[in-house]
Tab-separated table of C-alpha atoms in Angstrom:
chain	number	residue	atom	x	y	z
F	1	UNK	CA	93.969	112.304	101.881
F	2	UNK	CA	96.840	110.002	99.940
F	3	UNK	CA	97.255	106.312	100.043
F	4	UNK	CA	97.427	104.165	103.069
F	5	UNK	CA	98.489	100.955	103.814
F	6	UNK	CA	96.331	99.055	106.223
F	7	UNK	CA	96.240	95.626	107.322
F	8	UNK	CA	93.710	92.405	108.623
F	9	UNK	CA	93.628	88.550	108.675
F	10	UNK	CA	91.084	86.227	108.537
F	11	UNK	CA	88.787	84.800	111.206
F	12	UNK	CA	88.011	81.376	109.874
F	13	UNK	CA	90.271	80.971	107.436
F	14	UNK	CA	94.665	80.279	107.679
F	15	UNK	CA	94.726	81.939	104.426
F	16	UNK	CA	93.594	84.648	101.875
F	17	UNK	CA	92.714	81.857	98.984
F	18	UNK	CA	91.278	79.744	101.482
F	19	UNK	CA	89.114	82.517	102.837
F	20	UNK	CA	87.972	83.804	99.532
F	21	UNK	CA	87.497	79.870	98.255
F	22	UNK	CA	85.164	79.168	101.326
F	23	UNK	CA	82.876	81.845	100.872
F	24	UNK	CA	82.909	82.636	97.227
F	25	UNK	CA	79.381	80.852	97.111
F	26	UNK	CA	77.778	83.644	99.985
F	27	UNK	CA	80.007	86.508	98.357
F	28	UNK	CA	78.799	85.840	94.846
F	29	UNK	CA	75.251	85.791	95.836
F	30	UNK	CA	75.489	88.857	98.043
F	31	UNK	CA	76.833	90.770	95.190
F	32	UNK	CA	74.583	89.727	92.434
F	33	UNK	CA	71.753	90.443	94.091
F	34	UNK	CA	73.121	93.751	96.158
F	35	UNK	CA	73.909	95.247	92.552
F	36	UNK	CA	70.691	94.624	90.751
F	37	UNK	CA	69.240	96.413	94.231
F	38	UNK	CA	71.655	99.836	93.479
F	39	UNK	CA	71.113	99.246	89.690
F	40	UNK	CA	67.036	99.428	90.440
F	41	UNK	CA	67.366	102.277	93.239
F	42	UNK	CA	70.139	104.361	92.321
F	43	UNK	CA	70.561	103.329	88.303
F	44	UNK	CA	74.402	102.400	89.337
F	45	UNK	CA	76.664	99.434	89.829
F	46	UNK	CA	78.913	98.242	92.581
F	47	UNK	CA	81.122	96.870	90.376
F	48	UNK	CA	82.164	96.871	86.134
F	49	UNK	CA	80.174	95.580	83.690
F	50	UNK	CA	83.136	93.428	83.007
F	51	UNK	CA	83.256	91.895	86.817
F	52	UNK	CA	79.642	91.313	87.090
F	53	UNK	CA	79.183	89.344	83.678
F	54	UNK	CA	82.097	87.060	84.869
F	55	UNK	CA	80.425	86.296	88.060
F	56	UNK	CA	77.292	85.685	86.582
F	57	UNK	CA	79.221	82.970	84.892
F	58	UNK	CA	81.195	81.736	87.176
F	59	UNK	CA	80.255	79.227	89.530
F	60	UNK	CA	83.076	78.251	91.821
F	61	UNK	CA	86.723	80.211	92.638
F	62	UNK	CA	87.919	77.426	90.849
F	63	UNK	CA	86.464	78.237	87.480
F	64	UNK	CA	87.216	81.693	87.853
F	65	UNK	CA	91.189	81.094	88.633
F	66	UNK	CA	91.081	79.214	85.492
F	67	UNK	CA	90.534	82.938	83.519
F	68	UNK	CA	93.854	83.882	84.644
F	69	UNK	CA	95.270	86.683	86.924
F	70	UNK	CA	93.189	89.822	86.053
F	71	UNK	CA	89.818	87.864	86.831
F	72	UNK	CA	91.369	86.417	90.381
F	73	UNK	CA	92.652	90.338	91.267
F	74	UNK	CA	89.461	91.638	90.222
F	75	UNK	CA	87.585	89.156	92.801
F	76	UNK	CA	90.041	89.327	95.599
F	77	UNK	CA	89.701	93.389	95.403
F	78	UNK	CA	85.972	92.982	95.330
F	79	UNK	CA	85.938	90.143	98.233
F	80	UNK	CA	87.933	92.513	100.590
F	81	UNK	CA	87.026	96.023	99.635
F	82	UNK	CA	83.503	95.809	99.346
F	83	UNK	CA	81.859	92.557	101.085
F	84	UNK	CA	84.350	92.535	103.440
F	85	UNK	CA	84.141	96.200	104.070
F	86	UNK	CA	80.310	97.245	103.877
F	87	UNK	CA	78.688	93.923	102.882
F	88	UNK	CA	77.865	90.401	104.921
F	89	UNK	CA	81.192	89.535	104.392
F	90	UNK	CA	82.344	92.216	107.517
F	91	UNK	CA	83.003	88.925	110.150
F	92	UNK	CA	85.365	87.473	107.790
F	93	UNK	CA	88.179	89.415	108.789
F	94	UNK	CA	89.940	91.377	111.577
F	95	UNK	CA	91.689	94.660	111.105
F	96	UNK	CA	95.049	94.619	113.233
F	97	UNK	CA	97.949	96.753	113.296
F	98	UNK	CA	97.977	100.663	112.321
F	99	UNK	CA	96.520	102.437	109.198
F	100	UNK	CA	98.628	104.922	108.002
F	101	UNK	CA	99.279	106.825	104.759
F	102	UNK	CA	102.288	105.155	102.421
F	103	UNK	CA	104.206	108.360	102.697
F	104	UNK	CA	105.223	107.547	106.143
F	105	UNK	CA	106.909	104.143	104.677
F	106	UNK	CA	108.985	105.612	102.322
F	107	UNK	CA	111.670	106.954	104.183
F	108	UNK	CA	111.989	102.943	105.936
F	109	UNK	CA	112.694	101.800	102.251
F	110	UNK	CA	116.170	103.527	102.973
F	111	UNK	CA	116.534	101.304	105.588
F	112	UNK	CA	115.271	97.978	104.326
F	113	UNK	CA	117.592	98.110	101.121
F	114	UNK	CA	120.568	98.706	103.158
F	115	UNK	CA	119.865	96.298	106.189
F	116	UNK	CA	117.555	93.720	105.481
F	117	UNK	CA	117.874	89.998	103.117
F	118	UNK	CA	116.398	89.732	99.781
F	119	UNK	CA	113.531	87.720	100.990
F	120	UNK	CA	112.944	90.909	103.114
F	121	UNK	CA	113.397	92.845	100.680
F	122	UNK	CA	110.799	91.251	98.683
F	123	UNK	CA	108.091	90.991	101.238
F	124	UNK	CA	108.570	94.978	101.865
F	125	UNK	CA	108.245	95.885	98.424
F	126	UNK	CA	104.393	93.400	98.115
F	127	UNK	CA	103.415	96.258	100.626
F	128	UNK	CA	103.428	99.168	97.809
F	129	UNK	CA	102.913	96.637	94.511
F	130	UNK	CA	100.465	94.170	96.021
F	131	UNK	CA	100.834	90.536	95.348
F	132	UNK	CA	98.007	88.382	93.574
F	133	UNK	CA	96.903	85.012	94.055
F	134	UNK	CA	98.555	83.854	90.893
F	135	UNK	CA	102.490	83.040	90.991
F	136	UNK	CA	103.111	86.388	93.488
F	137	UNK	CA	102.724	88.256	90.668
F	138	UNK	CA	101.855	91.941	91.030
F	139	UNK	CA	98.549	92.592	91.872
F	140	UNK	CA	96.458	94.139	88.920
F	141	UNK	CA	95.216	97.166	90.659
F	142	UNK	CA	92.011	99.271	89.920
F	143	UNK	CA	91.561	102.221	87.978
F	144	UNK	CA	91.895	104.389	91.560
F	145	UNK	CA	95.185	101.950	92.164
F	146	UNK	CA	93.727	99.912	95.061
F	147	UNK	CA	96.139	97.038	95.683
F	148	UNK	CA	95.801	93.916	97.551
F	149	UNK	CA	98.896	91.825	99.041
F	150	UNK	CA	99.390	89.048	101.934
F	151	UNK	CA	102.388	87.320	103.244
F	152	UNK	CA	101.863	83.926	104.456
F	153	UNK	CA	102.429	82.553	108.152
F	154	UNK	CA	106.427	81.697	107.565
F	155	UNK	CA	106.905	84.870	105.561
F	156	UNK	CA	105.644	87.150	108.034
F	157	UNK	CA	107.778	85.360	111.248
F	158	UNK	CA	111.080	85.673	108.834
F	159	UNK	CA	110.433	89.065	108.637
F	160	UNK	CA	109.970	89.499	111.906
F	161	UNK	CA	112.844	87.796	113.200
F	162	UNK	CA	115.001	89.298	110.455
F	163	UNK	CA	114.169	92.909	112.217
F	164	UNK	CA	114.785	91.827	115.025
F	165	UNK	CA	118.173	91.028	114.429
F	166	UNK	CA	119.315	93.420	112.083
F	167	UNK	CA	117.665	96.770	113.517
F	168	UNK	CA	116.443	95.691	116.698
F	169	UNK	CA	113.393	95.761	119.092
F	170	UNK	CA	110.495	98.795	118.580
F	171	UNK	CA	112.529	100.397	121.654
F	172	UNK	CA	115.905	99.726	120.254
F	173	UNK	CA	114.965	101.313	116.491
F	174	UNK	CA	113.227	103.892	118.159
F	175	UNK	CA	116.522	104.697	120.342
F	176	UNK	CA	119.021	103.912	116.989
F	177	UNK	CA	117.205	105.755	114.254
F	178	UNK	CA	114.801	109.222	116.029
F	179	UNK	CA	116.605	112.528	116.102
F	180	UNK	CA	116.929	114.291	119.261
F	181	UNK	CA	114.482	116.635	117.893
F	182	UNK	CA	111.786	114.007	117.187
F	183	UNK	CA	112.087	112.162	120.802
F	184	UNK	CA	112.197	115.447	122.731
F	185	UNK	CA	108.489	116.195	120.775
F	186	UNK	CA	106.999	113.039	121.090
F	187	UNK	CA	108.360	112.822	125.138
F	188	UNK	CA	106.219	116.357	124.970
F	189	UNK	CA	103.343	114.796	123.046
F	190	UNK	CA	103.212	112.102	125.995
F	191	UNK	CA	102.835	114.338	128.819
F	192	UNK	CA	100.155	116.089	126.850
F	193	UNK	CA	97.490	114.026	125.573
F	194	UNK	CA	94.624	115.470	124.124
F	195	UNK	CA	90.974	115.045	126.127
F	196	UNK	CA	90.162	111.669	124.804
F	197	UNK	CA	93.679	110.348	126.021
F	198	UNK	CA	95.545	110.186	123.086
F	199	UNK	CA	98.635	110.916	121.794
F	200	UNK	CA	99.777	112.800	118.268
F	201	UNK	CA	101.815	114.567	116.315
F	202	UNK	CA	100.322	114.855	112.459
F	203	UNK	CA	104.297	115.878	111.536
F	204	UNK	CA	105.894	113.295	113.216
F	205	UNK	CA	107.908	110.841	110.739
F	206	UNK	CA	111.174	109.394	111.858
F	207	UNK	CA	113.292	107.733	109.173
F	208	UNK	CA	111.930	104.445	110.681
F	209	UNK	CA	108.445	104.757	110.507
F	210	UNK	CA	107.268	102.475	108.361
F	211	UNK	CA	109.384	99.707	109.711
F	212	UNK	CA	107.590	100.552	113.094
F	213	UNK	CA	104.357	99.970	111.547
F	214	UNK	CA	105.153	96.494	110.467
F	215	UNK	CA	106.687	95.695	113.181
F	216	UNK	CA	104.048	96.891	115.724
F	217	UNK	CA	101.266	94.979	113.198
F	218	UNK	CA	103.686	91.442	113.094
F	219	UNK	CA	103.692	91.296	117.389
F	220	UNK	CA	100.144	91.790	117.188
F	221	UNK	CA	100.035	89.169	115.002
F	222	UNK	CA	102.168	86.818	117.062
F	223	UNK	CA	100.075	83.375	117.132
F	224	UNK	CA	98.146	83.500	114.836
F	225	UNK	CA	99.143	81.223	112.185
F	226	UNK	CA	97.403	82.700	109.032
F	227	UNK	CA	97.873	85.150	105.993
F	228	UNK	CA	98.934	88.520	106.593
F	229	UNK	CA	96.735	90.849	104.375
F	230	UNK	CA	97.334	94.343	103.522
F	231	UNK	CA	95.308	96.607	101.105
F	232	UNK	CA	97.154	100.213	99.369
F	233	UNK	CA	94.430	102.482	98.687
């Protein structure tokens, strides 16, 4: 199906360290014990050998960000994609915004490079490498390239405003940067809607896509003053 970009924020938390720090305690338990349950039912592991002997020795987020960057990515992937996505951990967060593949961003990059400010620049590229806890490195991915990133509260209103005055509103990018072609199909796609009421067109991908996306996913997140999280998978 390809990689996709989708995005949440926390519930309780203004931030993705905080959130992970405040609930390392339940998350650590939870996983412990849900992997000796799939080791003793299914003979298999939720997570490496590697991940599971460092929790077992770990006993706060603070003694695991003193192993460095690896062991912090490793525990941020795990936090999200599995307790956050199938385990107790599902109430922590809120998906927002849309989930789409990455191939639908990369024509926007185009755009960004020529338009947008380096700090914009920056923040657009965390979306395909990740960023980790530690220094806004890179994120460490997996061995099937999952990434986790976040931009914080000020980063994500910068960005915001900086689109807003450099390309414009949804409408206006909409109007500046769709063919012809691509308006007159989705104006067709409108008065169309399939039975459940919605609207699409699987080849639809105007040059500005991807800035769209964020765009759409930053006014939904208009007052609420916490981490921006995306996940590449």
């Amino acid at each position: 199906m390809g990689r996709r970009i989708s995005y949440s924020i926390p519930k309780y938390s203004s931030s993705l360290s905080e959130l992970v720090d405040n609930d390392f305690a339940d998350f650590r338990k939870w996983f412990l014990k849900t992997n000796r349950e799939s080791i003793e039912e299914y003979n298999e592991s939720i997570g490496s050998a590697h991940f599971i002997n460092t929790l077992e020795k770990t006993e706060s987020f603070n003694q695991l960000w003193e192993g460095g960057q690896q062991k912090v990515d490793e525990l941020v992937l795990e936090f999200l994609g599995t307790y956050c996505d199938w385990g107790e951990g599902r109430k922590l967060i809120r998906p927002i915004g849309p989930d789409f593949s990455t191939w639908r961003y990369s024509a926007s990059d185009k755009l960004i490079q020529k338009h947008m400010d380096e700090d914009s620049r920056r923040l657009w590229g965390y979306l395909f490498t990740g960023r980790s806890l530690i220094d806004d490195n890179k994120f460490i991915p997996d061995e099937d390239r999952f990434r986790i990133g976040y931009w914080k509260p000020q980063e994500s209103s910068h960005f915001l405003l900086a689109i807003r005055n450099t390309l414009g509103s949804l409408d206006e990018i909409q109007e500046k940067f769709w063919t012809k072609k691509e308006k007159r199909n989705y104006e067709q796609a409108l008065r169309a809607p399939n039975k459940q009421g919605y609207v699409g067109i699987s080849n639809h991908n105007p040059v500005s896509s991807g800035i769209e996306y964020v765009l759409q996913t930053l006014e939904e997140l208009s007052g609420n003053h916490v981490d921006l999280i995306f996940a590449t998978e």
